[in-house]
Short mmCIF file of C-alpha atoms in Angstrom, two decimals:
data_model
loop_
_atom_site.label_atom_id
_atom_site.label_comp_id
_atom_site.label_asym_id
_atom_site.label_seq_id
_atom_site.Cartn_x
_atom_site.Cartn_y
_atom_site.Cartn_z
CA MET A 1 1.70 42.26 2.32
CA LYS A 2 3.37 40.56 5.08
CA ILE A 3 0.32 41.36 7.33
CA TYR A 4 -2.00 39.93 4.78
CA HIS A 5 0.18 36.96 4.24
CA ARG A 6 0.25 36.37 7.90
CA SER A 7 -3.69 36.84 8.13
CA LEU A 8 -4.03 33.97 5.29
CA LEU A 9 -2.05 31.81 7.36
CA ILE A 10 -3.96 32.13 10.37
CA ASP A 11 -7.24 31.73 8.36
CA PHE A 12 -5.74 28.45 6.84
CA ILE A 13 -4.13 26.58 9.79
CA GLY A 14 -7.24 26.90 11.87
CA PRO A 15 -9.56 25.14 9.40
CA MET A 16 -6.86 22.70 8.57
CA VAL A 17 -6.61 21.65 12.23
CA LEU A 18 -10.24 21.42 12.63
CA ALA A 19 -10.72 19.37 9.42
CA ILE A 20 -7.85 16.86 10.50
CA LEU A 21 -9.41 16.51 13.82
CA ILE A 22 -13.05 16.23 12.73
CA MET A 23 -11.85 13.63 9.94
CA SER A 24 -9.69 11.60 12.44
CA GLY A 25 -12.66 11.22 14.57
CA ILE A 26 -14.87 9.91 11.79
CA LEU A 27 -12.33 7.56 10.55
CA LEU A 28 -11.53 6.10 14.06
CA LEU A 29 -15.08 5.23 14.49
CA ASP A 30 -14.22 2.15 12.41
CA LYS A 31 -12.02 1.18 15.03
CA VAL A 32 -14.19 1.88 17.96
CA PHE A 33 -16.46 -0.92 17.42
CA LEU A 34 -13.50 -3.47 17.56
CA LEU A 35 -12.11 -1.83 20.60
CA VAL A 36 -15.35 -1.84 22.45
CA ASP A 37 -15.87 -5.45 21.49
CA LEU A 38 -12.26 -6.18 23.02
CA LEU A 39 -13.17 -4.13 26.13
CA VAL A 40 -16.63 -5.73 26.53
CA ARG A 41 -16.66 -9.10 25.14
CA LYS A 42 -13.13 -10.20 25.75
CA GLY A 43 -12.59 -8.55 28.88
CA VAL A 44 -9.36 -6.95 27.66
CA GLY A 45 -8.13 -3.85 30.06
CA VAL A 46 -8.66 -0.43 29.35
CA LEU A 47 -5.01 0.42 29.10
CA ILE A 48 -4.39 -1.93 26.49
CA VAL A 49 -7.64 -0.83 24.37
CA GLY A 50 -6.29 2.74 24.68
CA GLU A 51 -2.87 1.65 23.38
CA LEU A 52 -4.44 0.18 20.37
CA MET A 53 -6.20 3.09 19.83
CA VAL A 54 -2.98 5.25 19.89
CA TYR A 55 -1.36 2.82 17.47
CA SER A 56 -4.31 3.18 15.06
CA LEU A 57 -3.92 7.08 15.10
CA PRO A 58 -0.91 7.16 12.53
CA TYR A 59 -2.92 5.35 9.90
CA VAL A 60 -5.78 7.77 10.35
CA LEU A 61 -3.42 10.91 10.28
CA SER A 62 -1.81 9.82 7.04
CA PHE A 63 -4.99 10.33 5.15
CA CYS A 64 -6.42 12.96 7.34
CA VAL A 65 -3.64 15.44 6.85
CA PRO A 66 -4.11 15.64 3.20
CA ILE A 67 -7.83 15.65 3.73
CA GLY A 68 -7.53 18.60 5.99
CA ILE A 69 -5.16 20.70 3.72
CA LEU A 70 -7.61 20.03 0.70
CA ILE A 71 -10.64 21.17 2.92
CA ALA A 72 -8.96 24.20 4.33
CA SER A 73 -7.58 25.48 1.01
CA ILE A 74 -11.07 25.22 -0.47
CA MET A 75 -12.53 27.23 2.41
CA LEU A 76 -9.89 29.76 2.54
CA TYR A 77 -9.78 30.88 -1.26
CA GLY A 78 -13.45 30.14 -1.81
CA ARG A 79 -14.01 32.90 0.90
CA LEU A 80 -11.55 35.17 -0.83
CA ALA A 81 -13.29 34.73 -4.17
CA HIS A 82 -16.71 34.99 -2.55
CA ASP A 83 -15.76 38.30 -0.71
CA ASN A 84 -14.24 39.87 -3.88
CA GLU A 85 -10.96 40.03 -2.07
CA LEU A 86 -9.26 38.61 -5.14
CA THR A 87 -10.79 41.03 -7.37
CA ALA A 88 -9.30 43.79 -5.32
CA ILE A 89 -5.68 42.13 -5.35
CA ARG A 90 -6.08 41.90 -9.18
CA SER A 91 -7.10 45.55 -9.38
CA ALA A 92 -4.06 46.53 -7.42
CA GLY A 93 -1.75 44.78 -10.31
CA ILE A 94 -0.81 41.73 -8.09
CA ASN A 95 -0.65 38.38 -9.45
CA LEU A 96 -2.77 35.93 -7.55
CA ILE A 97 0.18 33.43 -7.49
CA VAL A 98 1.71 35.50 -4.72
CA LEU A 99 -1.24 34.61 -2.38
CA PHE A 100 -0.01 30.93 -2.34
CA LYS A 101 3.62 31.71 -1.36
CA PRO A 102 3.32 31.79 2.39
CA ILE A 103 0.81 28.66 2.69
CA ALA A 104 2.83 26.83 0.22
CA ILE A 105 5.91 27.16 2.27
CA VAL A 106 4.04 25.65 5.30
CA VAL A 107 2.46 22.88 3.13
CA LEU A 108 5.95 22.20 1.82
CA LEU A 109 7.28 21.64 5.42
CA ILE A 110 4.11 19.44 6.40
CA THR A 111 4.91 17.26 3.24
CA ILE A 112 8.70 16.72 4.40
CA ILE A 113 7.12 15.76 7.75
CA MET A 114 4.76 13.50 6.20
CA ILE A 115 7.22 11.80 4.27
CA PHE A 116 9.08 10.91 7.56
CA PHE A 117 5.87 10.20 9.14
CA ASN A 118 4.63 7.68 6.63
CA GLY A 119 8.13 6.19 6.02
CA TYR A 120 8.90 5.55 9.75
CA ILE A 121 6.54 6.38 12.24
CA LEU A 122 3.23 4.70 10.47
CA PRO A 123 4.86 1.24 9.66
CA ALA A 124 6.21 1.08 13.35
CA ALA A 125 2.58 1.85 14.69
CA ILE A 126 0.87 -0.76 12.40
CA TYR A 127 3.69 -3.36 13.58
CA ARG A 128 3.04 -2.66 17.19
CA ALA A 129 -0.72 -2.64 16.82
CA ARG A 130 -0.41 -6.17 15.01
CA ASN A 131 1.75 -7.51 17.71
CA LEU A 132 -0.67 -6.25 20.54
CA ILE A 133 -3.80 -7.76 18.66
CA THR A 134 -1.90 -11.18 18.40
CA ASP A 135 -1.26 -11.15 22.18
CA ILE A 136 -4.94 -10.26 22.70
CA ALA A 137 -6.67 -12.59 20.31
CA GLN A 138 -6.87 -16.28 20.56
CA LYS A 139 -4.56 -18.21 18.68
CA LYS A 140 -5.17 -17.99 14.90
CA PRO A 141 -3.41 -19.77 12.02
CA THR A 142 -3.70 -16.91 9.78
CA ALA A 143 -1.74 -14.58 12.37
CA ARG A 144 1.41 -16.61 11.56
CA VAL A 145 1.07 -17.14 7.86
CA TYR A 146 1.42 -13.91 5.51
CA GLU A 147 0.03 -13.35 2.16
CA GLY A 148 2.08 -11.93 -0.99
CA ILE A 149 5.55 -13.34 0.27
CA PHE A 150 7.81 -16.41 0.44
CA LEU A 151 7.57 -17.86 3.69
CA GLU A 152 10.57 -19.97 4.72
CA ASP A 153 9.89 -20.45 8.36
CA PHE A 154 8.71 -24.28 8.27
CA ALA A 155 11.30 -26.85 7.89
CA ASN A 156 11.74 -28.30 4.40
CA TYR A 157 8.84 -26.04 3.18
CA ILE A 158 8.84 -22.64 1.08
CA ILE A 159 5.51 -21.36 0.94
CA TYR A 160 3.83 -18.72 -1.12
CA ILE A 161 0.12 -17.74 -0.54
CA GLY A 162 -1.52 -15.21 -2.76
CA SER A 163 -4.34 -14.16 -0.51
CA ILE A 164 -5.77 -15.10 2.95
CA ASP A 165 -9.20 -14.28 4.35
CA ASP A 166 -8.23 -13.73 8.19
CA ARG A 167 -11.87 -14.37 9.23
CA THR A 168 -12.45 -17.67 7.71
CA GLY A 169 -8.99 -18.87 7.27
CA LYS A 170 -9.67 -19.41 3.57
CA ILE A 171 -6.56 -19.05 1.10
CA ALA A 172 -5.96 -18.71 -2.48
CA ASP A 173 -3.30 -19.19 -5.18
CA ILE A 174 -0.93 -21.50 -3.04
CA ILE A 175 2.39 -22.49 -4.37
CA ILE A 176 4.66 -24.67 -2.08
CA TRP A 177 8.16 -26.23 -2.51
CA GLU A 178 8.83 -29.44 -0.41
CA GLN A 179 12.18 -30.16 0.21
CA ASN A 180 13.02 -33.82 1.67
CA ASN A 181 16.52 -34.77 2.73
CA ASP A 182 16.78 -37.39 0.12
CA GLN A 183 15.53 -35.09 -2.70
CA GLN A 184 17.92 -33.22 -5.05
CA HIS A 185 14.92 -31.02 -6.43
CA PRO A 186 11.90 -29.99 -4.46
CA THR A 187 8.38 -31.14 -4.98
CA LEU A 188 6.27 -28.52 -6.49
CA ILE A 189 2.65 -28.23 -5.05
CA LYS A 190 0.07 -25.65 -6.61
CA ALA A 191 -3.46 -25.39 -5.64
CA LYS A 192 -5.99 -22.47 -6.45
CA SER A 193 -7.76 -22.52 -3.05
CA GLY A 194 -7.55 -24.10 0.28
CA LYS A 195 -7.93 -23.30 4.09
CA ILE A 196 -5.93 -22.84 7.27
CA THR A 197 -6.64 -24.56 10.46
CA THR A 198 -4.88 -25.75 13.44
CA SER A 199 -4.65 -29.10 15.09
CA SER A 200 -6.58 -29.36 18.52
CA ASP A 201 -3.39 -29.44 20.53
CA GLU A 202 -2.34 -26.32 18.52
CA LYS A 203 1.13 -27.68 17.56
CA TYR A 204 0.30 -28.06 13.90
CA ILE A 205 -0.81 -25.54 11.38
CA ILE A 206 -2.84 -27.52 8.65
CA LEU A 207 -3.13 -26.56 5.11
CA GLN A 208 -5.98 -28.08 3.41
CA LEU A 209 -5.62 -27.85 -0.35
CA ASP A 210 -8.30 -28.19 -2.77
CA ALA A 211 -8.04 -29.44 -6.64
CA GLY A 212 -4.34 -28.91 -7.23
CA GLU A 213 -1.38 -30.76 -8.60
CA ILE A 214 1.95 -31.99 -7.46
CA SER A 215 5.14 -32.03 -9.77
CA GLU A 216 8.06 -33.93 -8.69
CA LEU A 217 11.01 -35.87 -10.03
CA VAL A 218 10.89 -39.66 -9.40
CA GLY A 219 14.05 -40.48 -11.24
CA PRO A 220 17.02 -39.04 -12.99
CA ASP A 221 14.96 -38.58 -16.22
CA LYS A 222 11.52 -39.29 -14.93
CA TYR A 223 8.98 -36.34 -14.32
CA ARG A 224 5.28 -36.84 -13.18
CA HIS A 225 2.26 -34.50 -12.38
CA LEU A 226 -0.05 -35.84 -9.57
CA TYR A 227 -3.76 -34.23 -9.60
CA PHE A 228 -5.65 -34.04 -6.30
CA SER A 229 -8.98 -32.93 -5.25
CA GLU A 230 -8.01 -32.67 -1.69
CA HIS A 231 -4.52 -32.58 -0.05
CA GLN A 232 -3.38 -31.69 3.61
CA ILE A 233 -0.06 -30.34 4.71
CA ASN A 234 0.86 -30.51 8.58
CA LEU A 235 3.58 -27.56 9.39
CA LEU A 236 4.81 -28.01 12.82
CA ILE A 237 4.57 -24.90 15.26
CA ASP A 238 7.63 -24.63 17.37
CA ASP A 239 8.68 -21.86 19.83
CA GLU A 240 11.32 -20.60 17.54
CA PHE A 241 8.81 -19.87 14.77
CA VAL A 242 6.61 -18.02 17.11
CA ARG A 243 9.43 -15.97 17.89
CA ARG A 244 10.45 -15.21 14.28
CA GLN A 245 6.85 -14.48 13.12
CA ARG A 246 6.65 -11.91 15.90
CA LYS A 247 9.76 -10.30 14.39
CA HIS A 248 8.50 -10.58 10.76
CA ARG A 249 7.13 -7.47 9.13
CA THR A 250 4.57 -7.15 6.31
CA ASP A 251 5.32 -4.54 3.48
CA ARG A 252 3.02 -1.87 5.46
CA GLU A 253 5.20 -2.39 8.73
CA MET A 254 8.34 -1.97 7.21
CA ASN A 255 9.92 1.46 7.09
CA LEU A 256 11.49 2.97 3.99
CA ALA A 257 15.20 1.81 4.72
CA GLU A 258 13.69 -1.75 5.20
CA LEU A 259 11.68 -1.51 2.22
CA TYR A 260 14.56 -0.31 0.14
CA ARG A 261 16.64 -3.21 1.45
CA ARG A 262 14.03 -5.74 0.75
CA THR A 263 13.43 -4.58 -2.85
CA GLY A 264 17.04 -4.55 -3.28
CA SER A 265 17.43 -8.12 -2.23
CA ILE A 266 14.52 -9.32 -4.43
CA LYS A 267 16.09 -7.50 -7.34
CA LYS A 268 19.20 -9.90 -6.73
CA ASP A 269 16.92 -12.84 -6.73
CA ILE A 270 15.32 -12.12 -9.75
CA LYS A 271 18.44 -11.45 -11.58
CA SER A 272 19.92 -14.98 -10.46
CA ILE A 273 16.66 -16.77 -11.47
CA GLY A 274 16.77 -15.19 -14.86
CA LYS A 275 20.45 -16.10 -15.15
CA GLN A 276 19.48 -19.93 -14.42
CA LEU A 277 16.63 -19.61 -17.02
CA ASN A 278 19.19 -18.33 -19.52
CA GLU A 279 21.54 -21.46 -18.82
CA LEU A 280 18.52 -23.88 -18.78
CA GLU A 281 17.25 -22.96 -22.15
CA ASN A 282 20.52 -23.54 -23.60
CA LYS A 283 20.50 -27.14 -22.51
CA PRO A 284 18.76 -30.13 -24.10
CA LYS A 285 14.99 -30.51 -23.11
CA SER A 286 15.16 -33.56 -20.67
CA ASP A 287 12.38 -34.21 -18.13
CA ILE A 288 14.55 -33.00 -15.35
CA ILE A 289 15.48 -29.66 -17.29
CA LYS A 290 11.79 -29.04 -17.86
CA PHE A 291 10.95 -29.50 -14.31
CA GLN A 292 13.64 -27.13 -13.38
CA LEU A 293 12.35 -24.71 -16.08
CA GLU A 294 8.85 -24.62 -14.72
CA ASP A 295 10.17 -24.43 -11.18
CA ASN A 296 12.25 -21.40 -12.18
CA LEU A 297 9.56 -19.61 -14.08
CA THR A 298 7.15 -20.16 -11.21
CA LYS A 299 9.54 -18.43 -8.80
CA LEU A 300 10.56 -15.53 -11.24
CA LYS A 301 6.73 -14.98 -11.69
CA TYR A 302 5.87 -14.69 -7.92
CA LYS A 303 9.22 -12.88 -7.07
CA ARG A 304 8.26 -10.16 -9.82
CA LYS A 305 5.06 -10.05 -7.96
CA GLU A 306 6.51 -9.78 -4.48
CA PHE A 307 8.74 -7.03 -5.88
CA ASN A 308 6.06 -4.77 -6.99
CA GLN A 309 4.17 -5.12 -3.75
CA TYR A 310 7.09 -3.70 -1.82
CA ALA A 311 7.83 -1.16 -4.54
CA ALA A 312 4.38 -0.08 -4.58
CA GLU A 313 4.41 0.48 -0.75
CA ILE A 314 7.53 2.77 -1.03
CA GLU A 315 5.68 4.71 -3.70
CA LYS A 316 2.58 5.07 -1.65
CA LYS A 317 4.38 6.53 1.30
CA TYR A 318 5.66 9.30 -0.89
CA ALA A 319 2.78 9.71 -2.95
CA LEU A 320 0.55 10.35 0.11
CA ALA A 321 2.98 12.88 1.68
CA PHE A 322 3.10 14.86 -1.90
CA SER A 323 -0.79 14.70 -2.05
CA CYS A 324 -0.54 17.46 0.70
CA LEU A 325 1.30 20.07 -1.61
CA ILE A 326 -0.90 18.79 -4.76
CA PHE A 327 -4.16 19.32 -2.71
CA LEU A 328 -3.21 22.67 -1.72
CA PHE A 329 -2.80 24.35 -5.20
CA PHE A 330 -5.95 22.05 -6.53
CA GLY A 331 -8.19 23.09 -3.75
CA ALA A 332 -7.33 26.49 -3.64
CA ASN A 333 -7.82 27.10 -7.34
CA LEU A 334 -11.03 25.15 -7.15
CA GLY A 335 -12.25 27.21 -4.35
CA ILE A 336 -11.68 30.30 -6.35
CA LEU A 337 -13.68 28.92 -9.20
CA ILE A 338 -16.74 27.90 -7.24
CA ARG A 339 -16.74 31.18 -5.05
CA ARG A 340 -18.19 29.50 -2.03
CA SER A 341 -17.27 29.70 1.58
CA GLY A 342 -18.16 27.98 4.79
CA LEU A 343 -17.05 24.67 6.58
CA GLY A 344 -19.95 22.64 5.21
CA VAL A 345 -19.14 23.45 1.55
CA GLY A 346 -15.46 22.77 2.08
CA PHE A 347 -16.04 19.51 3.82
CA ILE A 348 -18.57 18.17 1.17
CA ILE A 349 -16.29 18.89 -1.79
CA GLY A 350 -13.21 18.13 -0.12
CA LEU A 351 -14.70 14.74 0.99
CA LEU A 352 -16.07 13.88 -2.59
CA LEU A 353 -12.76 14.90 -4.15
CA PHE A 354 -10.57 12.89 -1.68
CA ALA A 355 -12.97 9.95 -2.22
CA GLY A 356 -12.37 9.84 -5.83
CA TYR A 357 -8.56 10.24 -5.07
CA TYR A 358 -8.50 7.36 -2.61
CA ILE A 359 -10.41 4.98 -5.23
CA LEU A 360 -7.82 5.73 -7.70
CA LEU A 361 -4.93 5.13 -5.06
CA ILE A 362 -6.36 1.68 -3.80
CA ALA A 363 -6.92 0.59 -7.39
CA GLY A 364 -3.49 1.58 -8.31
CA GLU A 365 -2.12 -0.13 -5.40
CA GLU A 366 -4.15 -3.29 -6.35
CA LEU A 367 -2.87 -3.41 -9.83
CA ALA A 368 0.79 -2.73 -8.71
CA ASP A 369 0.59 -5.36 -6.13
CA THR A 370 -0.46 -8.14 -8.96
CA ALA A 371 1.98 -6.79 -11.17
CA LYS A 372 -0.44 -5.61 -13.94
CA VAL A 373 1.04 -2.19 -13.97
CA ASN A 374 4.35 -0.36 -12.92
CA ALA A 375 4.51 0.46 -9.11
CA PHE A 376 5.17 4.01 -9.70
CA PHE A 377 2.36 4.61 -12.44
CA GLY A 378 -0.20 2.64 -10.41
CA ILE A 379 0.35 4.47 -7.04
CA TRP A 380 1.19 7.87 -8.76
CA PHE A 381 -1.63 7.96 -11.20
CA GLY A 382 -3.93 9.93 -9.06
CA ASN A 383 -1.53 12.44 -8.21
CA ILE A 384 -0.34 12.77 -11.86
CA LEU A 385 -3.78 13.41 -12.77
CA LEU A 386 -4.35 16.00 -10.05
CA ILE A 387 -1.21 17.80 -11.19
CA LEU A 388 -2.45 18.04 -14.61
CA ILE A 389 -5.87 19.29 -13.63
CA THR A 390 -4.25 21.82 -11.14
CA LEU A 391 -1.75 23.12 -13.82
CA GLU A 392 -4.81 23.90 -16.13
CA LEU A 393 -6.58 25.64 -13.21
CA VAL A 394 -3.60 27.66 -12.12
CA VAL A 395 -2.68 28.95 -15.62
CA ARG A 396 -6.32 29.75 -16.32
CA ILE A 397 -7.01 31.64 -12.80
CA CYS A 398 -3.58 33.27 -12.32
CA TYR A 399 -2.41 33.94 -16.01
CA GLU A 400 -6.01 34.03 -17.71
CA TYR A 401 -4.73 31.58 -20.18
CA SER A 402 -6.14 28.06 -20.99
CA LEU A 403 -3.66 25.20 -21.93
CA VAL A 404 -6.41 22.78 -22.58
CA GLY A 405 -7.95 25.46 -25.07
CA LYS A 406 -4.66 26.00 -26.71
CA ILE A 407 -4.27 22.17 -27.36
CA ILE A 408 -7.74 22.02 -28.81
CA ASP A 409 -7.15 24.97 -30.96
CA LYS A 410 -3.84 23.58 -32.56
CA ILE A 411 -5.86 20.17 -33.12
CA LYS A 412 -8.74 22.13 -35.03
CA LYS A 413 -6.09 24.10 -37.20
CA ARG A 414 -4.15 20.91 -38.37
CA ARG A 415 -7.66 19.47 -39.24
#
């Protein structure tokens, strides 16, 4: 059996590596057009373009490794079923689950490596790529402002921007707290949409806000709303800010340790804001209390959203890594069912299945980022669904028993 296990490993690893290489080449085509534009139109050096390509590779590999395992498992076990090797193994009284042991050990090691890869190598590569692109590109205001976080790099301002279109500079879901030296409480500025531009001398980032409102205290017990159709805020860019923005990391650029620290810090902020809200709700409802309540409720809403964004990124790093192990058993049992061999069949079925998984992952991430669902459930939904399907396939093929059929029979008996 050891010789047969060794043969299975060789037959699995070869197609897996080939599938990873082919898929990496296909996915990197998306980056090639950008790199060619930098090389030809902007005159960027070949070495720098090559460096950008290297930094793009880890992101591609984070998806291609699970795809490669899925394709290789479909090919290998589909061939075993097609050539009637599984029938011969069953006839010898050997349970098919034994065939998974050597490959499962290898894929488990790959899964552990991918946790480290997704958690530390991938964020570092994305961060370095972003800094390199910032060096190459002409100064863009959107390169200095980040979506989905509380930005405190501008004097007297705390800024939250829900989304940014890097190509047009359009922004949406804007919340700004403006604190002047003579104010005890900050002015709250909200706008649904706007645009980021820079001044002609590139010393200011200009926020042009559309159809929003300004809430402020104008006296000890006087509170007012000002509605505007257009409002402009000029943010001074200094050398210190440029240095800080280079050091700033988005959620995708943070490694696991940094993400855990960040979520821990946000949890403390949420707890602190919740405590302040409880205290304010027990006080008489004057204008100043109403203002503070609205201010804290707004902060709490977006702090929770920010927490979910970072928590979703943590779960995504683990979920993508564990998908390697899930895809092995899913692809293997699917290959046994379809009884087809060949590279073409494995690629077509594997790509279609992974496309469905990717859609679920992206949809779950979007729902988690907007705090519509729990971060764990949003990111892991695709994995959980695959585990349930795989469990049914394994039990049906290896033990000739159907969990779904058993559940259906029980439901029919109760009726």
